[in-house]
Amino acid sequence: MIIVCALNVIKLTCIGYTWFLFRKGAKRTDQTSLESMEGDHSLVTIGDAVASFLKRADKYTQDMPLVSKRDFAKGRWPNCGGDDEVAKRYRELTKAQRWGKAPTIRRWLFTVLSGSAAFGFVVYIVVHAYIILQVYQLPTNIKSLFTGFGVPQPYALTIANQFTTLGQQTQFWFTIVVANLAQLGVSAMYFLVSGLIAVMAIADEWSHFIVERKTLRLSSPHGIQRSSYMLLLPFKLSLPLMGGMSILHWLISQSVFVIATDAYVYAGTQATETLTAVTKNDAYMVGFSFPGGFLAMIMGIGLLVWTALLGLVNKLDGKSIGHTGRKLHMPLASSCSAAISAACHRPEDDNAAHLLPVIWGRVPNTDLWCFTSAKEVEHTLREG
C-alpha cells in the first residue's frame, strides 16, 4: 500500500505540474492575435484541431472535398478528384453510419482480443476453484459457491507449492506480483476501452456540426467558445466506464489475493505455551475466491458488451436531404488530422470562424465543403 500511495503521489504531482504549465501558457495566448495563430499549439480536443486549421489552412489538403479518414488509409493520399469523384464520395456519405465505424478494425480487434485474454484468465480461476471443490467433495450448489466472498477458503490455495523453494522475502514479493497481475491487466483494458469510446465520442461530436450550428469546444476557450469536458468524455460515457472499472478492480481484489501463513509446532504439555512459532517456516501464498472471480467475470463481460453496444446501436447524426428520406453525414474524420484539415478550408472572408458558432456544409455558389460561420449552407452537390 505504501508503494501504491507513493506512485499515486508521483502521478498526481506530474498531472498537477502539466496542468500548471498548460494554464500558464493559455493565459498568454489570444486567439484573435497573429502571434496566437503562430504560437498556440494546444491540440487536446477535436475543437482545438478544427480551430487550428480554420485559423491557418493546410495547403496539403486543399481542394479535397468530402474526404474521410478512409481516403488516407495506408499512407495513401487521395486525388483532388473531379466531379465524378466528388459525386462518388457524396453517395458514400448518404449511407447510414454508426459509432462503431469510427474506430479502426485493428483497434476493435486488439481490444476484443485483449479482453478475451483477460476473460480467459478469470475463467481459469473460476473453473480451477470449481474443480477443487469437486475433488474435495465439497458442496457446489449456488449457496455454497457464494459463501465466503473475498475470503480465502481452505480449498482455495492455488500455486502455493511453486513458491516453497524461494526465500521468505522473495516469496513475499513474488506472491504480491502474481496476485496483482490481474489488476495490471484491468488497468490496461481501461486504457484500451476508454480509447475506443473516446474515438466514438469524437465522431459523435463531429457529426453534430452538420445539423447544428455551435461553437467549438476548446481546451483553452476564448469568448463564447465552449470548454472541454471535465473528464474528457461526456458524463453519460465517462461515469459508467469509470464506475464499472472501479467495481471490476475491487472484484479482482476479492478474487485473487495474498495469504500469509504462520507456522507453529507443538511445544509439549510441560511448556508454558502449547504452540511455539517457527518463523522460518512462515509462507506466503496466492489465494482465490470463487464468488469474487465469478462476479469479476460477469462485470468484465458486461463492460465489453456495453462498449460493443455503444458502437452498434448509436447512429451518427445526419442532415436530411430534401424529401428523399436519406441523410447526408459528415465525412468520418475520427482522429485523422488530414481528414479534419480537409474539412476546414473556410472562405477567405470568414477569418473569425473559429471564434463563432460554425456549421459544416457547402458554402452557397462555391465548391467549398467546410466549417463556416456563414448564415446559410447547403448540403447538396452544386449543379453544373
Short mmCIF file of N, CA and C in Angstrom, two decimals, residues 220-347:
data_model
loop_
_atom_site.label_atom_id
_atom_site.label_comp_id
_atom_site.label_asym_id
_atom_site.label_seq_id
_atom_site.Cartn_x
_atom_site.Cartn_y
_atom_site.Cartn_z
N SER A 220 -8.64 25.59 -24.22
CA SER A 220 -8.44 26.95 -23.71
C SER A 220 -9.43 27.87 -24.42
N PRO A 221 -10.69 27.86 -23.99
CA PRO A 221 -11.71 28.64 -24.71
C PRO A 221 -11.51 30.14 -24.57
N HIS A 222 -11.92 30.86 -25.60
CA HIS A 222 -11.92 32.32 -25.62
C HIS A 222 -13.30 32.79 -26.02
N GLY A 223 -13.75 33.86 -25.38
CA GLY A 223 -15.04 34.42 -25.76
C GLY A 223 -16.17 33.43 -25.53
N ILE A 224 -16.94 33.16 -26.59
CA ILE A 224 -18.10 32.26 -26.47
C ILE A 224 -17.76 30.81 -26.79
N GLN A 225 -16.51 30.51 -27.02
CA GLN A 225 -16.12 29.12 -27.26
C GLN A 225 -16.41 28.27 -26.02
N ARG A 226 -16.73 26.99 -26.24
CA ARG A 226 -17.05 26.09 -25.14
C ARG A 226 -15.78 25.45 -24.59
N SER A 227 -15.83 25.11 -23.30
CA SER A 227 -14.69 24.45 -22.67
C SER A 227 -14.78 22.94 -22.86
N SER A 228 -13.66 22.27 -22.69
CA SER A 228 -13.63 20.81 -22.87
C SER A 228 -14.31 20.12 -21.69
N TYR A 229 -14.64 18.85 -21.86
CA TYR A 229 -15.29 18.08 -20.81
C TYR A 229 -14.35 17.91 -19.62
N MET A 230 -14.91 17.92 -18.41
CA MET A 230 -14.09 17.78 -17.21
C MET A 230 -13.36 16.44 -17.21
N LEU A 231 -14.03 15.38 -17.67
CA LEU A 231 -13.43 14.04 -17.70
C LEU A 231 -13.04 13.63 -19.11
N LEU A 232 -12.92 14.60 -20.02
CA LEU A 232 -12.53 14.39 -21.42
C LEU A 232 -13.58 13.65 -22.23
N LEU A 233 -14.58 13.09 -21.56
CA LEU A 233 -15.69 12.42 -22.23
C LEU A 233 -16.99 12.94 -21.62
N PRO A 234 -18.10 12.88 -22.34
CA PRO A 234 -19.39 13.24 -21.73
C PRO A 234 -19.67 12.37 -20.51
N PHE A 235 -20.38 12.93 -19.54
CA PHE A 235 -20.68 12.19 -18.31
C PHE A 235 -21.40 10.88 -18.60
N LYS A 236 -22.27 10.86 -19.61
CA LYS A 236 -23.04 9.65 -19.90
C LYS A 236 -22.13 8.50 -20.33
N LEU A 237 -20.90 8.82 -20.75
CA LEU A 237 -19.94 7.78 -21.13
C LEU A 237 -18.87 7.58 -20.07
N SER A 238 -18.37 8.67 -19.51
CA SER A 238 -17.25 8.57 -18.57
C SER A 238 -17.66 7.98 -17.23
N LEU A 239 -18.84 8.36 -16.71
CA LEU A 239 -19.25 7.86 -15.39
C LEU A 239 -19.51 6.35 -15.39
N PRO A 240 -20.26 5.79 -16.37
CA PRO A 240 -20.42 4.33 -16.38
C PRO A 240 -19.09 3.60 -16.55
N LEU A 241 -18.21 4.15 -17.39
CA LEU A 241 -16.92 3.49 -17.63
C LEU A 241 -16.08 3.49 -16.35
N MET A 242 -15.93 4.65 -15.72
CA MET A 242 -15.12 4.74 -14.51
C MET A 242 -15.74 3.94 -13.37
N GLY A 243 -17.08 4.01 -13.24
CA GLY A 243 -17.73 3.24 -12.19
C GLY A 243 -17.58 1.75 -12.39
N GLY A 244 -17.77 1.29 -13.63
CA GLY A 244 -17.63 -0.13 -13.93
C GLY A 244 -16.22 -0.64 -13.70
N MET A 245 -15.24 0.14 -14.11
CA MET A 245 -13.85 -0.27 -13.93
C MET A 245 -13.46 -0.27 -12.45
N SER A 246 -13.98 0.68 -11.68
CA SER A 246 -13.69 0.70 -10.24
C SER A 246 -14.25 -0.55 -9.57
N ILE A 247 -15.48 -0.90 -9.91
CA ILE A 247 -16.08 -2.12 -9.35
C ILE A 247 -15.29 -3.35 -9.79
N LEU A 248 -14.84 -3.38 -11.05
CA LEU A 248 -14.08 -4.52 -11.54
C LEU A 248 -12.75 -4.65 -10.80
N HIS A 249 -12.07 -3.52 -10.56
CA HIS A 249 -10.82 -3.57 -9.77
C HIS A 249 -11.08 -4.15 -8.38
N TRP A 250 -12.18 -3.72 -7.76
CA TRP A 250 -12.48 -4.22 -6.42
C TRP A 250 -12.81 -5.71 -6.44
N LEU A 251 -13.57 -6.14 -7.44
CA LEU A 251 -13.91 -7.56 -7.53
C LEU A 251 -12.67 -8.41 -7.78
N ILE A 252 -11.75 -7.90 -8.58
CA ILE A 252 -10.49 -8.64 -8.81
C ILE A 252 -9.72 -8.76 -7.49
N SER A 253 -9.73 -7.69 -6.69
CA SER A 253 -9.03 -7.75 -5.40
C SER A 253 -9.66 -8.77 -4.47
N GLN A 254 -10.98 -9.06 -4.67
CA GLN A 254 -11.65 -10.07 -3.88
C GLN A 254 -11.57 -11.45 -4.51
N SER A 255 -10.91 -11.54 -5.67
CA SER A 255 -10.80 -12.81 -6.39
C SER A 255 -9.43 -13.45 -6.21
N VAL A 256 -8.38 -12.64 -6.27
CA VAL A 256 -7.01 -13.13 -6.15
C VAL A 256 -6.29 -12.25 -5.13
N PHE A 257 -5.69 -12.86 -4.14
CA PHE A 257 -5.08 -12.08 -3.07
C PHE A 257 -3.93 -12.87 -2.43
N VAL A 258 -3.16 -12.16 -1.61
CA VAL A 258 -2.02 -12.78 -0.92
C VAL A 258 -2.47 -13.32 0.43
N ILE A 259 -2.03 -14.52 0.75
CA ILE A 259 -2.33 -15.15 2.04
C ILE A 259 -1.01 -15.39 2.77
N ALA A 260 -0.92 -14.88 3.99
CA ALA A 260 0.27 -15.11 4.82
C ALA A 260 -0.05 -16.21 5.84
N THR A 261 0.77 -17.24 5.90
CA THR A 261 0.55 -18.35 6.85
C THR A 261 1.67 -18.34 7.89
N ASP A 262 1.29 -18.46 9.14
CA ASP A 262 2.25 -18.52 10.25
C ASP A 262 2.43 -19.97 10.70
N ALA A 263 3.67 -20.38 10.85
CA ALA A 263 3.98 -21.77 11.21
C ALA A 263 4.16 -21.91 12.72
N TYR A 264 3.60 -23.00 13.30
CA TYR A 264 3.74 -23.30 14.72
C TYR A 264 4.04 -24.79 14.89
N VAL A 265 4.72 -25.13 16.00
CA VAL A 265 4.93 -26.54 16.36
C VAL A 265 4.41 -26.75 17.79
N TYR A 266 4.05 -27.99 18.03
CA TYR A 266 3.55 -28.33 19.36
C TYR A 266 4.72 -28.35 20.33
N ALA A 267 4.60 -27.58 21.40
CA ALA A 267 5.71 -27.44 22.35
C ALA A 267 5.67 -28.46 23.47
N GLY A 268 4.62 -29.24 23.55
CA GLY A 268 4.54 -30.24 24.61
C GLY A 268 3.67 -29.77 25.76
N THR A 269 3.28 -30.74 26.57
CA THR A 269 2.35 -30.42 27.67
C THR A 269 3.02 -29.66 28.80
N GLN A 270 4.34 -29.77 28.91
CA GLN A 270 5.04 -29.11 30.01
C GLN A 270 5.39 -27.65 29.70
N ALA A 271 5.28 -27.25 28.45
CA ALA A 271 5.67 -25.90 28.06
C ALA A 271 4.64 -24.88 28.52
N THR A 272 5.12 -23.65 28.74
CA THR A 272 4.21 -22.56 29.13
C THR A 272 3.20 -22.28 28.04
N GLU A 273 3.69 -22.24 26.81
CA GLU A 273 2.82 -22.06 25.65
C GLU A 273 2.73 -23.38 24.89
N THR A 274 1.50 -23.79 24.59
CA THR A 274 1.31 -25.08 23.91
C THR A 274 1.93 -25.08 22.52
N LEU A 275 1.84 -23.94 21.82
CA LEU A 275 2.37 -23.82 20.47
C LEU A 275 3.53 -22.82 20.45
N THR A 276 4.53 -23.15 19.68
CA THR A 276 5.69 -22.27 19.53
C THR A 276 5.83 -21.86 18.06
N ALA A 277 5.95 -20.56 17.83
CA ALA A 277 6.07 -20.06 16.46
C ALA A 277 7.41 -20.44 15.85
N VAL A 278 7.37 -20.87 14.59
CA VAL A 278 8.59 -21.20 13.83
C VAL A 278 8.60 -20.27 12.61
N THR A 279 9.18 -19.10 12.78
CA THR A 279 9.08 -18.07 11.74
C THR A 279 9.76 -18.47 10.45
N LYS A 280 10.78 -19.33 10.52
CA LYS A 280 11.47 -19.73 9.29
C LYS A 280 10.58 -20.55 8.36
N ASN A 281 9.49 -21.09 8.90
CA ASN A 281 8.56 -21.86 8.09
C ASN A 281 7.32 -21.07 7.66
N ASP A 282 7.29 -19.78 8.03
CA ASP A 282 6.18 -18.93 7.56
C ASP A 282 6.20 -18.88 6.04
N ALA A 283 5.05 -18.80 5.45
CA ALA A 283 4.98 -18.81 3.98
C ALA A 283 3.91 -17.83 3.49
N TYR A 284 4.06 -17.48 2.21
CA TYR A 284 3.10 -16.59 1.54
C TYR A 284 2.57 -17.31 0.31
N MET A 285 1.26 -17.26 0.15
CA MET A 285 0.62 -17.97 -0.95
C MET A 285 -0.36 -17.04 -1.66
N VAL A 286 -0.80 -17.46 -2.83
CA VAL A 286 -1.81 -16.74 -3.58
C VAL A 286 -3.13 -17.47 -3.42
N GLY A 287 -4.11 -16.78 -2.86
CA GLY A 287 -5.42 -17.38 -2.67
C GLY A 287 -6.43 -16.81 -3.65
N PHE A 288 -7.52 -17.52 -3.83
CA PHE A 288 -8.55 -17.02 -4.73
C PHE A 288 -9.92 -17.36 -4.16
N SER A 289 -10.91 -16.64 -4.64
CA SER A 289 -12.27 -16.81 -4.17
C SER A 289 -13.18 -17.04 -5.37
N PHE A 290 -13.98 -18.08 -5.32
CA PHE A 290 -14.87 -18.38 -6.44
C PHE A 290 -15.89 -17.27 -6.68
N PRO A 291 -16.64 -16.82 -5.66
CA PRO A 291 -17.64 -15.78 -5.93
C PRO A 291 -17.02 -14.49 -6.45
N GLY A 292 -15.85 -14.10 -5.93
CA GLY A 292 -15.19 -12.89 -6.43
C GLY A 292 -14.81 -13.02 -7.89
N GLY A 293 -14.24 -14.17 -8.27
CA GLY A 293 -13.84 -14.39 -9.66
C GLY A 293 -15.04 -14.44 -10.58
N PHE A 294 -16.10 -15.09 -10.13
CA PHE A 294 -17.30 -15.21 -10.98
C PHE A 294 -17.93 -13.84 -11.23
N LEU A 295 -18.06 -13.02 -10.19
CA LEU A 295 -18.65 -11.69 -10.34
C LEU A 295 -17.75 -10.77 -11.16
N ALA A 296 -16.43 -10.93 -11.01
CA ALA A 296 -15.49 -10.13 -11.83
C ALA A 296 -15.64 -10.51 -13.30
N MET A 297 -15.83 -11.79 -13.56
CA MET A 297 -16.02 -12.24 -14.93
C MET A 297 -17.30 -11.63 -15.53
N ILE A 298 -18.39 -11.61 -14.76
CA ILE A 298 -19.64 -11.04 -15.24
C ILE A 298 -19.49 -9.54 -15.49
N MET A 299 -18.82 -8.82 -14.57
CA MET A 299 -18.63 -7.39 -14.73
C MET A 299 -17.77 -7.08 -15.95
N GLY A 300 -16.68 -7.83 -16.16
CA GLY A 300 -15.82 -7.62 -17.32
C GLY A 300 -16.55 -7.84 -18.63
N ILE A 301 -17.34 -8.93 -18.69
CA ILE A 301 -18.14 -9.19 -19.88
C ILE A 301 -19.13 -8.06 -20.11
N GLY A 302 -19.75 -7.60 -19.02
CA GLY A 302 -20.73 -6.51 -19.13
C GLY A 302 -20.13 -5.24 -19.70
N LEU A 303 -18.91 -4.89 -19.28
CA LEU A 303 -18.26 -3.68 -19.80
C LEU A 303 -17.94 -3.81 -21.28
N LEU A 304 -17.46 -4.98 -21.68
CA LEU A 304 -17.13 -5.18 -23.09
C LEU A 304 -18.39 -5.18 -23.95
N VAL A 305 -19.46 -5.80 -23.45
CA VAL A 305 -20.73 -5.81 -24.20
C VAL A 305 -21.29 -4.40 -24.30
N TRP A 306 -21.20 -3.62 -23.21
CA TRP A 306 -21.68 -2.23 -23.22
C TRP A 306 -20.92 -1.41 -24.25
N THR A 307 -19.60 -1.60 -24.32
CA THR A 307 -18.80 -0.87 -25.31
C THR A 307 -19.19 -1.25 -26.72
N ALA A 308 -19.39 -2.56 -26.96
CA ALA A 308 -19.80 -3.00 -28.30
C ALA A 308 -21.17 -2.45 -28.67
N LEU A 309 -22.10 -2.41 -27.70
CA LEU A 309 -23.44 -1.90 -27.98
C LEU A 309 -23.41 -0.40 -28.30
N LEU A 310 -22.49 0.33 -27.67
CA LEU A 310 -22.35 1.75 -28.00
C LEU A 310 -22.06 1.93 -29.49
N GLY A 311 -21.19 1.07 -30.01
CA GLY A 311 -20.83 1.19 -31.42
C GLY A 311 -21.89 0.67 -32.36
N LEU A 312 -22.66 -0.33 -31.92
CA LEU A 312 -23.64 -0.95 -32.81
C LEU A 312 -24.98 -0.24 -32.82
N VAL A 313 -25.39 0.33 -31.70
CA VAL A 313 -26.72 0.91 -31.56
C VAL A 313 -26.76 2.38 -31.95
N ASN A 314 -25.79 3.16 -31.49
CA ASN A 314 -25.83 4.61 -31.70
C ASN A 314 -25.47 4.98 -33.13
N LYS A 315 -26.27 5.86 -33.71
CA LYS A 315 -26.04 6.34 -35.06
C LYS A 315 -25.44 7.75 -35.03
N LEU A 316 -24.62 8.04 -36.03
CA LEU A 316 -24.08 9.38 -36.19
C LEU A 316 -25.14 10.29 -36.82
N ASP A 317 -25.15 11.55 -36.42
CA ASP A 317 -26.14 12.49 -36.93
C ASP A 317 -25.95 12.75 -38.43
N GLY A 318 -27.04 13.07 -39.06
CA GLY A 318 -27.01 13.40 -40.49
C GLY A 318 -28.07 14.44 -40.82
N LYS A 319 -27.89 15.10 -41.95
CA LYS A 319 -28.81 16.15 -42.40
C LYS A 319 -29.73 15.58 -43.47
N SER A 320 -31.03 15.71 -43.26
CA SER A 320 -32.00 15.21 -44.24
C SER A 320 -31.84 15.95 -45.55
N ILE A 321 -31.87 15.20 -46.65
CA ILE A 321 -31.72 15.79 -47.99
C ILE A 321 -33.09 15.85 -48.65
N GLY A 322 -33.67 17.03 -48.67
CA GLY A 322 -34.95 17.21 -49.34
C GLY A 322 -36.00 16.25 -48.84
N HIS A 323 -36.74 15.66 -49.77
CA HIS A 323 -37.81 14.72 -49.44
C HIS A 323 -37.44 13.30 -49.83
N THR A 324 -36.14 13.03 -49.96
CA THR A 324 -35.69 11.70 -50.38
C THR A 324 -35.72 10.69 -49.24
N GLY A 325 -35.77 11.18 -47.99
CA GLY A 325 -35.73 10.28 -46.85
C GLY A 325 -34.32 9.89 -46.47
N ARG A 326 -33.34 10.28 -47.26
CA ARG A 326 -31.94 9.98 -46.96
C ARG A 326 -31.32 11.11 -46.15
N LYS A 327 -30.21 10.79 -45.50
CA LYS A 327 -29.48 11.78 -44.73
C LYS A 327 -28.03 11.86 -45.20
N LEU A 328 -27.52 13.07 -45.21
CA LEU A 328 -26.11 13.27 -45.55
C LEU A 328 -25.32 13.36 -44.25
N HIS A 329 -24.24 12.58 -44.15
CA HIS A 329 -23.38 12.60 -42.98
C HIS A 329 -22.07 13.32 -43.29
N MET A 330 -21.46 13.84 -42.25
CA MET A 330 -20.14 14.44 -42.44
C MET A 330 -19.12 13.36 -42.76
N PRO A 331 -18.09 13.69 -43.54
CA PRO A 331 -17.02 12.70 -43.76
C PRO A 331 -16.42 12.28 -42.43
N LEU A 332 -16.36 10.99 -42.19
CA LEU A 332 -15.89 10.47 -40.91
C LEU A 332 -14.38 10.73 -40.78
N ALA A 333 -14.03 11.65 -39.89
CA ALA A 333 -12.62 12.01 -39.73
C ALA A 333 -11.99 11.32 -38.54
N SER A 334 -12.78 11.07 -37.49
CA SER A 334 -12.27 10.49 -36.26
C SER A 334 -11.09 11.32 -35.77
N SER A 335 -9.93 10.71 -35.52
CA SER A 335 -8.76 11.47 -35.07
C SER A 335 -7.74 11.66 -36.18
N CYS A 336 -8.16 11.47 -37.44
CA CYS A 336 -7.26 11.65 -38.58
C CYS A 336 -7.11 13.14 -38.87
N SER A 337 -5.94 13.69 -38.62
CA SER A 337 -5.74 15.13 -38.76
C SER A 337 -5.88 15.59 -40.21
N ALA A 338 -5.51 14.75 -41.16
CA ALA A 338 -5.63 15.13 -42.58
C ALA A 338 -7.10 15.28 -42.98
N ALA A 339 -7.95 14.35 -42.52
CA ALA A 339 -9.37 14.45 -42.84
C ALA A 339 -10.01 15.65 -42.15
N ILE A 340 -9.58 15.95 -40.92
CA ILE A 340 -10.08 17.13 -40.22
C ILE A 340 -9.67 18.39 -40.97
N SER A 341 -8.41 18.42 -41.40
CA SER A 341 -7.90 19.58 -42.13
C SER A 341 -8.67 19.82 -43.42
N ALA A 342 -9.00 18.74 -44.13
CA ALA A 342 -9.70 18.87 -45.41
C ALA A 342 -11.08 19.48 -45.24
N ALA A 343 -11.66 19.37 -44.04
CA ALA A 343 -13.00 19.91 -43.80
C ALA A 343 -12.98 21.33 -43.26
N CYS A 344 -11.80 21.93 -43.20
CA CYS A 344 -11.67 23.24 -42.55
C CYS A 344 -11.16 24.35 -43.48
N HIS A 345 -11.31 24.18 -44.80
CA HIS A 345 -10.86 25.22 -45.73
C HIS A 345 -12.00 26.23 -45.93
N ARG A 346 -12.13 27.14 -45.01
CA ARG A 346 -13.21 28.12 -44.97
C ARG A 346 -13.05 29.16 -46.08
N PRO A 347 -14.12 29.94 -46.36
CA PRO A 347 -13.98 31.07 -47.29
C PRO A 347 -12.99 32.09 -46.75
#
